[in-house]
């Protein structure tokens, strides 16, 4: 459950790895990560996290100046429910850390009927989104939204984005 994952994240020290076991689970609330840890499933397609209609954001990452937050080997399935003005996954911060996050070896499926799949917000939040599949079966989503004065350095590499319409949207002043 999201509560068990949040408890493990809260107990983790900087540099620790929190492993989410294989299975298909619906998170009934948002999970937050605000320290340099690794959040790891057992593989995309094996660890599946579903978002119910009453939860706008299932993962909220706040970057830190003292390390990189890693998220990998997880399938996130938004089931085409709206995220509202933000995203299924939010990455934000003011850490001035050019390597603040790495989101890799993942699937982001049916992220939103309206809204964003991954929503980056803040000042100089840099990181890497790679080796992932982002797919939408319908709706008006934008896959990656960048808002604010950052990111300072964002790379999207070896990611498959499968959807008609806007894939990456930039809002506001960019560095």
Short mmCIF file of N, CA and C in Angstrom, two decimals:
data_model
loop_
_atom_site.label_atom_id
_atom_site.label_comp_id
_atom_site.label_asym_id
_atom_site.label_seq_id
_atom_site.Cartn_x
_atom_site.Cartn_y
_atom_site.Cartn_z
N UNK A 1 0.83 -1.19 0.00
CA UNK A 1 0.00 0.00 0.00
C UNK A 1 0.87 1.25 0.00
N UNK A 2 0.28 2.37 -0.39
CA UNK A 2 1.04 3.63 -0.35
C UNK A 2 1.45 3.97 1.08
N UNK A 3 0.64 3.61 2.06
CA UNK A 3 0.99 3.89 3.46
C UNK A 3 2.24 3.11 3.87
N UNK A 4 2.35 1.85 3.46
CA UNK A 4 3.54 1.06 3.78
C UNK A 4 4.78 1.62 3.10
N UNK A 5 4.64 2.03 1.85
CA UNK A 5 5.77 2.62 1.12
C UNK A 5 6.19 3.93 1.78
N UNK A 6 5.22 4.76 2.16
CA UNK A 6 5.53 6.04 2.80
C UNK A 6 6.24 5.81 4.14
N UNK A 7 5.81 4.82 4.91
CA UNK A 7 6.46 4.50 6.18
C UNK A 7 7.92 4.09 5.95
N UNK A 8 8.17 3.27 4.92
CA UNK A 8 9.54 2.86 4.60
C UNK A 8 10.39 4.04 4.15
N UNK A 9 9.82 4.94 3.36
CA UNK A 9 10.55 6.14 2.92
C UNK A 9 10.88 7.01 4.12
N UNK A 10 9.93 7.22 5.01
CA UNK A 10 10.16 8.05 6.19
C UNK A 10 11.27 7.48 7.07
N UNK A 11 11.38 6.16 7.14
CA UNK A 11 12.39 5.51 7.97
C UNK A 11 13.75 5.42 7.29
N UNK A 12 13.80 5.59 5.99
CA UNK A 12 15.05 5.45 5.24
C UNK A 12 16.00 6.62 5.51
N UNK A 13 17.28 6.30 5.50
CA UNK A 13 18.32 7.32 5.60
C UNK A 13 18.77 7.69 4.19
N UNK A 14 19.41 8.83 4.06
CA UNK A 14 19.96 9.26 2.77
C UNK A 14 20.85 8.15 2.23
N UNK A 15 20.63 7.80 0.96
CA UNK A 15 21.41 6.74 0.32
C UNK A 15 20.77 5.37 0.38
N UNK A 16 19.72 5.20 1.19
CA UNK A 16 19.04 3.91 1.29
C UNK A 16 18.19 3.63 0.06
N UNK A 17 17.82 2.35 -0.09
CA UNK A 17 16.91 1.93 -1.14
C UNK A 17 15.64 1.38 -0.51
N UNK A 18 14.50 1.88 -0.98
CA UNK A 18 13.20 1.36 -0.58
C UNK A 18 12.69 0.53 -1.75
N UNK A 19 12.46 -0.76 -1.50
CA UNK A 19 12.02 -1.65 -2.57
C UNK A 19 10.52 -1.90 -2.44
N UNK A 20 9.82 -1.71 -3.55
CA UNK A 20 8.39 -2.01 -3.64
C UNK A 20 8.29 -3.39 -4.30
N UNK A 21 7.68 -4.35 -3.63
CA UNK A 21 7.65 -5.71 -4.20
C UNK A 21 6.78 -5.81 -5.45
N UNK A 22 6.95 -6.92 -6.15
CA UNK A 22 6.13 -7.20 -7.33
C UNK A 22 4.67 -7.29 -6.92
N UNK A 23 3.80 -6.89 -7.83
CA UNK A 23 2.37 -6.97 -7.59
C UNK A 23 1.66 -5.80 -8.24
N UNK A 24 0.36 -5.83 -8.17
CA UNK A 24 -0.50 -4.81 -8.75
C UNK A 24 -1.29 -4.18 -7.62
N UNK A 25 -1.05 -2.89 -7.36
CA UNK A 25 -1.61 -2.23 -6.19
C UNK A 25 -2.18 -0.86 -6.58
N UNK A 26 -3.30 -0.50 -5.99
CA UNK A 26 -3.86 0.83 -6.16
C UNK A 26 -3.49 1.66 -4.94
N UNK A 27 -2.78 2.76 -5.16
CA UNK A 27 -2.42 3.65 -4.06
C UNK A 27 -3.61 4.57 -3.79
N UNK A 28 -4.04 4.64 -2.56
CA UNK A 28 -5.20 5.45 -2.20
C UNK A 28 -4.82 6.86 -1.77
N UNK A 29 -3.54 7.18 -1.83
CA UNK A 29 -3.06 8.51 -1.48
C UNK A 29 -1.70 8.76 -2.11
N UNK A 30 -1.19 9.95 -1.94
CA UNK A 30 0.07 10.36 -2.54
C UNK A 30 1.23 9.89 -1.67
N UNK A 31 2.31 9.47 -2.33
CA UNK A 31 3.57 9.14 -1.67
C UNK A 31 4.54 10.27 -1.96
N UNK A 32 5.26 10.73 -0.92
CA UNK A 32 6.21 11.82 -1.09
C UNK A 32 7.63 11.34 -0.78
N UNK A 33 8.57 11.83 -1.58
CA UNK A 33 9.99 11.56 -1.38
C UNK A 33 10.68 12.92 -1.32
N UNK A 34 11.38 13.20 -0.22
CA UNK A 34 12.05 14.49 -0.07
C UNK A 34 13.48 14.32 0.45
N UNK A 35 14.08 13.17 0.18
CA UNK A 35 15.48 12.95 0.55
C UNK A 35 16.11 12.04 -0.49
N UNK A 36 17.42 12.08 -0.57
CA UNK A 36 18.16 11.36 -1.60
C UNK A 36 18.18 9.87 -1.29
N UNK A 37 17.15 9.18 -1.79
CA UNK A 37 17.04 7.73 -1.65
C UNK A 37 16.72 7.14 -3.02
N UNK A 38 16.66 5.82 -3.09
CA UNK A 38 16.21 5.12 -4.28
C UNK A 38 14.87 4.47 -3.97
N UNK A 39 13.88 4.71 -4.82
CA UNK A 39 12.58 4.05 -4.74
C UNK A 39 12.54 3.10 -5.93
N UNK A 40 12.53 1.79 -5.64
CA UNK A 40 12.75 0.81 -6.69
C UNK A 40 11.72 -0.31 -6.63
N UNK A 41 11.13 -0.61 -7.79
CA UNK A 41 10.27 -1.77 -7.91
C UNK A 41 11.09 -2.98 -8.34
N UNK A 42 10.41 -4.06 -8.68
CA UNK A 42 11.12 -5.26 -9.13
C UNK A 42 11.19 -5.33 -10.65
N UNK A 43 10.63 -4.34 -11.31
CA UNK A 43 10.67 -4.26 -12.77
C UNK A 43 9.39 -3.66 -13.31
N UNK A 44 9.53 -2.86 -14.36
CA UNK A 44 8.35 -2.32 -15.02
C UNK A 44 7.52 -3.50 -15.52
N UNK A 45 6.23 -3.48 -15.27
CA UNK A 45 5.36 -4.59 -15.62
C UNK A 45 5.25 -5.62 -14.50
N UNK A 46 6.13 -5.52 -13.50
CA UNK A 46 6.07 -6.43 -12.36
C UNK A 46 5.59 -5.72 -11.10
N UNK A 47 6.08 -4.50 -10.89
CA UNK A 47 5.58 -3.65 -9.80
C UNK A 47 4.68 -2.62 -10.46
N UNK A 48 3.37 -2.75 -10.25
CA UNK A 48 2.39 -1.89 -10.92
C UNK A 48 1.63 -1.09 -9.87
N UNK A 49 1.69 0.22 -10.00
CA UNK A 49 0.99 1.14 -9.10
C UNK A 49 -0.12 1.81 -9.90
N UNK A 50 -1.34 1.70 -9.42
CA UNK A 50 -2.49 2.31 -10.09
C UNK A 50 -2.98 3.51 -9.29
N UNK A 51 -3.48 4.51 -10.02
CA UNK A 51 -4.01 5.74 -9.42
C UNK A 51 -5.53 5.71 -9.51
N UNK A 52 -6.22 5.81 -8.36
CA UNK A 52 -7.68 5.86 -8.41
C UNK A 52 -8.17 7.25 -8.85
N UNK A 53 -9.44 7.35 -9.16
CA UNK A 53 -9.99 8.60 -9.67
C UNK A 53 -9.96 9.74 -8.66
N UNK A 54 -9.94 9.44 -7.36
CA UNK A 54 -9.98 10.50 -6.36
C UNK A 54 -8.59 10.98 -5.92
N UNK A 55 -7.53 10.48 -6.54
CA UNK A 55 -6.16 10.90 -6.21
C UNK A 55 -5.57 11.55 -7.44
N UNK A 56 -5.20 12.85 -7.33
CA UNK A 56 -4.65 13.53 -8.49
C UNK A 56 -3.19 13.15 -8.73
N UNK A 57 -2.38 13.13 -7.69
CA UNK A 57 -0.95 12.87 -7.81
C UNK A 57 -0.61 11.65 -6.98
N UNK A 58 0.10 10.68 -7.57
CA UNK A 58 0.45 9.49 -6.80
C UNK A 58 1.88 9.52 -6.28
N UNK A 59 2.75 10.32 -6.91
CA UNK A 59 4.14 10.42 -6.44
C UNK A 59 4.58 11.87 -6.53
N UNK A 60 5.06 12.41 -5.40
CA UNK A 60 5.53 13.80 -5.33
C UNK A 60 6.97 13.76 -4.83
N UNK A 61 7.89 14.19 -5.69
CA UNK A 61 9.32 14.21 -5.37
C UNK A 61 9.74 15.66 -5.16
N UNK A 62 10.35 15.94 -4.00
CA UNK A 62 10.94 17.24 -3.74
C UNK A 62 12.44 17.04 -3.68
N UNK A 63 13.16 17.64 -4.61
CA UNK A 63 14.59 17.40 -4.70
C UNK A 63 15.35 18.03 -3.54
N UNK A 64 16.57 17.57 -3.36
CA UNK A 64 17.41 17.99 -2.26
C UNK A 64 18.79 18.37 -2.78
N UNK A 65 19.48 19.23 -2.08
CA UNK A 65 20.82 19.65 -2.50
C UNK A 65 21.88 18.61 -2.18
N UNK A 66 21.55 17.63 -1.34
CA UNK A 66 22.59 16.70 -0.89
C UNK A 66 22.46 15.31 -1.50
N UNK A 67 22.09 15.22 -2.75
CA UNK A 67 22.08 13.92 -3.40
C UNK A 67 21.00 13.80 -4.45
N UNK A 68 20.98 12.63 -5.08
CA UNK A 68 20.06 12.36 -6.17
C UNK A 68 18.96 11.42 -5.69
N UNK A 69 17.72 11.69 -6.10
CA UNK A 69 16.59 10.81 -5.83
C UNK A 69 16.41 9.95 -7.08
N UNK A 70 16.43 8.64 -6.88
CA UNK A 70 16.25 7.69 -7.98
C UNK A 70 14.89 7.00 -7.85
N UNK A 71 14.19 6.88 -8.98
CA UNK A 71 12.94 6.11 -9.05
C UNK A 71 13.08 5.19 -10.25
N UNK A 72 12.90 3.87 -10.03
CA UNK A 72 13.10 2.94 -11.15
C UNK A 72 12.28 1.68 -11.01
N UNK A 73 12.14 1.00 -12.14
CA UNK A 73 11.58 -0.35 -12.22
C UNK A 73 10.14 -0.45 -11.71
N UNK A 74 9.33 0.56 -12.06
CA UNK A 74 7.94 0.62 -11.63
C UNK A 74 7.07 0.98 -12.83
N UNK A 75 5.89 0.38 -12.89
CA UNK A 75 4.85 0.81 -13.83
C UNK A 75 3.84 1.64 -13.04
N UNK A 76 3.61 2.86 -13.50
CA UNK A 76 2.58 3.73 -12.92
C UNK A 76 1.43 3.76 -13.93
N UNK A 77 0.24 3.42 -13.50
CA UNK A 77 -0.92 3.41 -14.39
C UNK A 77 -1.96 4.39 -13.85
N UNK A 78 -2.12 5.51 -14.54
CA UNK A 78 -3.06 6.54 -14.12
C UNK A 78 -4.50 6.23 -14.45
N UNK A 79 -4.75 5.19 -15.24
CA UNK A 79 -6.09 4.74 -15.60
C UNK A 79 -6.94 5.85 -16.21
N UNK A 80 -6.29 6.81 -16.86
CA UNK A 80 -6.95 7.91 -17.57
C UNK A 80 -7.77 8.84 -16.68
N UNK A 81 -7.51 8.84 -15.38
CA UNK A 81 -8.22 9.76 -14.51
C UNK A 81 -7.50 11.11 -14.51
N UNK A 82 -8.26 12.19 -14.41
CA UNK A 82 -7.70 13.54 -14.43
C UNK A 82 -6.73 13.75 -13.28
N UNK A 83 -5.68 14.55 -13.57
CA UNK A 83 -4.75 14.96 -12.52
C UNK A 83 -5.01 16.39 -12.10
N UNK A 84 -5.97 17.06 -12.74
CA UNK A 84 -6.16 18.48 -12.45
C UNK A 84 -5.03 19.27 -13.09
N UNK A 85 -4.64 20.40 -12.48
CA UNK A 85 -3.66 21.27 -13.12
C UNK A 85 -2.23 20.76 -13.03
N UNK A 86 -1.97 19.73 -12.24
CA UNK A 86 -0.59 19.26 -12.09
C UNK A 86 -0.43 17.90 -12.74
N UNK A 87 0.25 16.97 -12.11
CA UNK A 87 0.52 15.73 -12.79
C UNK A 87 0.38 14.49 -11.94
N UNK A 88 0.38 13.34 -12.60
CA UNK A 88 0.38 12.07 -11.89
C UNK A 88 1.64 11.94 -11.05
N UNK A 89 2.74 12.45 -11.60
CA UNK A 89 4.02 12.45 -10.88
C UNK A 89 4.55 13.88 -10.92
N UNK A 90 4.86 14.43 -9.75
CA UNK A 90 5.38 15.79 -9.64
C UNK A 90 6.82 15.72 -9.16
N UNK A 91 7.70 16.45 -9.83
CA UNK A 91 9.09 16.59 -9.39
C UNK A 91 9.33 18.07 -9.24
N UNK A 92 9.65 18.51 -8.02
CA UNK A 92 9.85 19.93 -7.80
C UNK A 92 11.02 20.16 -6.85
N UNK A 93 11.43 21.41 -6.77
CA UNK A 93 12.47 21.76 -5.82
C UNK A 93 13.15 23.07 -6.14
N UNK A 94 13.95 23.49 -5.19
CA UNK A 94 14.77 24.69 -5.33
C UNK A 94 16.20 24.36 -4.93
N UNK A 95 16.59 23.13 -5.17
CA UNK A 95 17.84 22.61 -4.62
C UNK A 95 19.09 23.09 -5.34
N UNK A 96 18.96 23.69 -6.52
CA UNK A 96 20.12 24.07 -7.31
C UNK A 96 21.04 22.87 -7.49
N UNK A 97 20.45 21.74 -7.74
CA UNK A 97 21.18 20.49 -7.92
C UNK A 97 20.92 20.02 -9.33
N UNK A 98 21.97 20.01 -10.16
CA UNK A 98 21.79 19.66 -11.56
C UNK A 98 21.58 18.16 -11.76
N UNK A 99 21.81 17.37 -10.73
CA UNK A 99 21.56 15.93 -10.79
C UNK A 99 20.58 15.54 -9.70
N UNK A 100 19.50 16.28 -9.58
CA UNK A 100 18.59 16.12 -8.46
C UNK A 100 17.77 14.84 -8.52
N UNK A 101 17.51 14.32 -9.73
CA UNK A 101 16.71 13.11 -9.83
C UNK A 101 17.07 12.31 -11.06
N UNK A 102 16.78 11.03 -10.98
CA UNK A 102 16.82 10.16 -12.16
C UNK A 102 15.59 9.27 -12.08
N UNK A 103 14.77 9.34 -13.11
CA UNK A 103 13.53 8.56 -13.23
C UNK A 103 13.77 7.63 -14.40
N UNK A 104 13.98 6.31 -14.13
CA UNK A 104 14.43 5.44 -15.21
C UNK A 104 13.84 4.03 -15.12
N UNK A 105 13.92 3.33 -16.26
CA UNK A 105 13.43 1.96 -16.39
C UNK A 105 12.01 1.86 -15.81
N UNK A 106 11.10 2.61 -16.42
CA UNK A 106 9.74 2.75 -15.90
C UNK A 106 8.74 2.69 -17.05
N UNK A 107 7.48 2.55 -16.67
CA UNK A 107 6.36 2.75 -17.58
C UNK A 107 5.42 3.74 -16.92
N UNK A 108 4.93 4.68 -17.70
CA UNK A 108 3.90 5.60 -17.25
C UNK A 108 2.76 5.46 -18.25
N UNK A 109 1.72 4.77 -17.82
CA UNK A 109 0.62 4.42 -18.72
C UNK A 109 -0.64 5.19 -18.35
N UNK A 110 -1.37 5.66 -19.35
CA UNK A 110 -2.66 6.29 -19.14
C UNK A 110 -2.61 7.33 -18.02
N UNK A 111 -1.64 8.22 -18.12
CA UNK A 111 -1.32 9.13 -17.02
C UNK A 111 -2.47 10.04 -16.64
N UNK A 112 -3.21 10.54 -17.60
CA UNK A 112 -4.27 11.48 -17.24
C UNK A 112 -5.23 11.65 -18.40
N UNK A 113 -6.50 11.78 -18.07
CA UNK A 113 -7.47 12.17 -19.08
C UNK A 113 -7.33 13.65 -19.39
N UNK A 114 -6.85 14.41 -18.40
CA UNK A 114 -6.56 15.84 -18.53
C UNK A 114 -5.45 16.13 -17.54
N UNK A 115 -4.45 16.84 -17.94
CA UNK A 115 -3.35 17.14 -17.04
C UNK A 115 -2.03 16.68 -17.63
N UNK A 116 -1.10 16.31 -16.78
CA UNK A 116 0.25 15.97 -17.19
C UNK A 116 0.66 14.62 -16.65
N UNK A 117 1.55 13.94 -17.35
CA UNK A 117 2.12 12.71 -16.85
C UNK A 117 3.17 13.01 -15.79
N UNK A 118 4.24 13.70 -16.19
CA UNK A 118 5.29 14.12 -15.27
C UNK A 118 5.32 15.65 -15.29
N UNK A 119 5.22 16.25 -14.13
CA UNK A 119 5.14 17.71 -14.00
C UNK A 119 6.36 18.17 -13.21
N UNK A 120 7.27 18.92 -13.88
CA UNK A 120 8.47 19.44 -13.23
C UNK A 120 8.24 20.90 -12.90
N UNK A 121 8.53 21.28 -11.66
CA UNK A 121 8.29 22.65 -11.24
C UNK A 121 9.40 23.08 -10.29
N UNK A 122 9.84 24.31 -10.45
CA UNK A 122 10.79 24.84 -9.49
C UNK A 122 11.94 25.56 -10.15
N UNK A 123 12.95 25.82 -9.35
CA UNK A 123 14.11 26.59 -9.75
C UNK A 123 15.31 25.67 -9.84
N UNK A 124 15.88 25.57 -11.03
CA UNK A 124 17.10 24.81 -11.26
C UNK A 124 17.00 23.37 -10.78
N UNK A 125 15.91 22.72 -11.11
CA UNK A 125 15.77 21.30 -10.83
C UNK A 125 16.25 20.56 -12.06
N UNK A 126 17.31 19.84 -11.94
CA UNK A 126 17.86 19.12 -13.08
C UNK A 126 17.83 17.63 -12.84
N UNK A 127 17.80 16.88 -13.92
CA UNK A 127 17.82 15.45 -13.77
C UNK A 127 17.67 14.73 -15.09
N UNK A 128 17.43 13.45 -14.98
CA UNK A 128 17.39 12.57 -16.14
C UNK A 128 16.13 11.71 -16.10
N UNK A 129 15.43 11.67 -17.22
CA UNK A 129 14.31 10.76 -17.44
C UNK A 129 14.75 9.86 -18.58
N UNK A 130 14.92 8.55 -18.30
CA UNK A 130 15.45 7.69 -19.35
C UNK A 130 14.94 6.26 -19.24
N UNK A 131 15.10 5.54 -20.36
CA UNK A 131 14.75 4.13 -20.45
C UNK A 131 13.33 3.87 -19.93
N UNK A 132 12.40 4.67 -20.42
CA UNK A 132 11.02 4.52 -19.98
C UNK A 132 10.07 4.52 -21.15
N UNK A 133 8.86 4.07 -20.88
CA UNK A 133 7.79 4.11 -21.86
C UNK A 133 6.67 4.97 -21.28
N UNK A 134 6.27 5.97 -22.04
CA UNK A 134 5.17 6.84 -21.65
C UNK A 134 4.09 6.67 -22.72
N UNK A 135 2.93 6.16 -22.31
CA UNK A 135 1.90 5.82 -23.29
C UNK A 135 0.54 6.30 -22.81
N UNK A 136 -0.28 6.72 -23.76
CA UNK A 136 -1.61 7.26 -23.45
C UNK A 136 -2.62 6.64 -24.40
N UNK A 137 -3.72 6.15 -23.85
CA UNK A 137 -4.72 5.55 -24.72
C UNK A 137 -5.75 6.56 -25.20
N UNK A 138 -5.76 7.75 -24.66
CA UNK A 138 -6.71 8.77 -25.10
C UNK A 138 -6.63 9.97 -24.18
N UNK A 139 -7.45 10.96 -24.41
CA UNK A 139 -7.47 12.13 -23.56
C UNK A 139 -6.56 13.22 -24.08
N UNK A 140 -6.39 14.27 -23.27
CA UNK A 140 -5.66 15.44 -23.71
C UNK A 140 -4.39 15.71 -22.95
N UNK A 141 -3.74 14.69 -22.45
CA UNK A 141 -2.56 14.89 -21.61
C UNK A 141 -1.37 15.43 -22.38
N UNK A 142 -0.52 16.11 -21.64
CA UNK A 142 0.82 16.44 -22.07
C UNK A 142 1.73 15.54 -21.24
N UNK A 143 2.76 15.01 -21.81
CA UNK A 143 3.53 14.01 -21.09
C UNK A 143 4.50 14.57 -20.08
N UNK A 144 5.26 15.56 -20.48
CA UNK A 144 6.22 16.16 -19.55
C UNK A 144 5.98 17.66 -19.59
N UNK A 145 5.65 18.25 -18.44
CA UNK A 145 5.42 19.68 -18.35
C UNK A 145 6.53 20.29 -17.51
N UNK A 146 7.11 21.38 -18.00
CA UNK A 146 8.19 22.07 -17.29
C UNK A 146 7.69 23.48 -17.00
N UNK A 147 7.59 23.83 -15.71
CA UNK A 147 7.07 25.13 -15.33
C UNK A 147 8.03 25.82 -14.37
N UNK A 148 8.15 27.12 -14.49
CA UNK A 148 8.99 27.90 -13.58
C UNK A 148 10.28 28.33 -14.26
N UNK A 149 11.31 28.57 -13.47
CA UNK A 149 12.58 29.04 -14.01
C UNK A 149 13.54 27.91 -14.27
N UNK A 150 13.20 26.71 -13.97
CA UNK A 150 14.05 25.55 -14.20
C UNK A 150 13.35 24.62 -15.18
N UNK A 151 13.88 23.47 -15.46
CA UNK A 151 15.09 22.95 -14.87
C UNK A 151 16.34 23.50 -15.54
N UNK A 152 17.39 23.53 -14.78
CA UNK A 152 18.67 23.99 -15.29
C UNK A 152 19.21 23.01 -16.34
N UNK A 153 19.06 21.72 -16.07
CA UNK A 153 19.60 20.71 -16.96
C UNK A 153 18.71 19.48 -16.90
N UNK A 154 17.85 19.30 -17.88
CA UNK A 154 16.96 18.15 -17.94
C UNK A 154 17.28 17.38 -19.20
N UNK A 155 17.45 16.08 -19.06
CA UNK A 155 17.67 15.22 -20.21
C UNK A 155 16.58 14.16 -20.25
N UNK A 156 16.04 13.94 -21.44
CA UNK A 156 15.10 12.84 -21.68
C UNK A 156 15.76 11.98 -22.74
N UNK A 157 16.15 10.77 -22.34
CA UNK A 157 16.91 9.90 -23.25
C UNK A 157 16.30 8.51 -23.29
N UNK A 158 16.34 7.92 -24.46
CA UNK A 158 15.89 6.55 -24.67
C UNK A 158 14.54 6.29 -23.99
N UNK A 159 13.63 7.24 -24.17
CA UNK A 159 12.27 7.10 -23.64
C UNK A 159 11.32 7.08 -24.83
N UNK A 160 10.39 6.18 -24.81
CA UNK A 160 9.39 6.08 -25.86
C UNK A 160 8.16 6.85 -25.41
N UNK A 161 7.77 7.86 -26.18
CA UNK A 161 6.57 8.63 -25.89
C UNK A 161 5.56 8.30 -26.99
N UNK A 162 4.48 7.64 -26.59
CA UNK A 162 3.51 7.12 -27.55
C UNK A 162 2.17 7.80 -27.34
N UNK A 163 1.95 8.92 -28.02
CA UNK A 163 0.68 9.63 -27.92
C UNK A 163 0.63 10.71 -28.99
N UNK A 164 -0.56 10.98 -29.49
CA UNK A 164 -0.74 12.11 -30.38
C UNK A 164 -0.85 13.37 -29.54
N UNK A 165 -0.40 14.49 -30.08
CA UNK A 165 -0.55 15.77 -29.39
C UNK A 165 0.74 16.18 -28.68
N UNK A 166 0.64 17.20 -27.80
CA UNK A 166 1.84 17.73 -27.16
C UNK A 166 2.52 16.69 -26.28
N UNK A 167 3.83 16.57 -26.44
CA UNK A 167 4.57 15.63 -25.62
C UNK A 167 5.31 16.33 -24.50
N UNK A 168 6.00 17.42 -24.82
CA UNK A 168 6.72 18.19 -23.80
C UNK A 168 6.24 19.63 -23.90
N UNK A 169 5.78 20.17 -22.79
CA UNK A 169 5.24 21.52 -22.75
C UNK A 169 6.10 22.34 -21.80
N UNK A 170 6.52 23.53 -22.23
CA UNK A 170 7.32 24.42 -21.39
C UNK A 170 6.49 25.66 -21.07
N UNK A 171 6.33 25.95 -19.78
CA UNK A 171 5.54 27.09 -19.33
C UNK A 171 6.45 28.00 -18.50
N UNK A 172 6.52 29.27 -18.81
CA UNK A 172 7.30 30.20 -18.01
C UNK A 172 8.73 30.34 -18.51
N UNK A 173 9.49 31.15 -17.81
CA UNK A 173 10.88 31.44 -18.16
C UNK A 173 11.75 30.21 -17.93
N UNK A 174 12.58 29.92 -18.87
CA UNK A 174 13.47 28.77 -18.76
C UNK A 174 14.91 29.25 -18.65
N UNK A 175 15.69 28.48 -17.90
CA UNK A 175 17.12 28.78 -17.74
C UNK A 175 17.88 28.39 -18.97
#
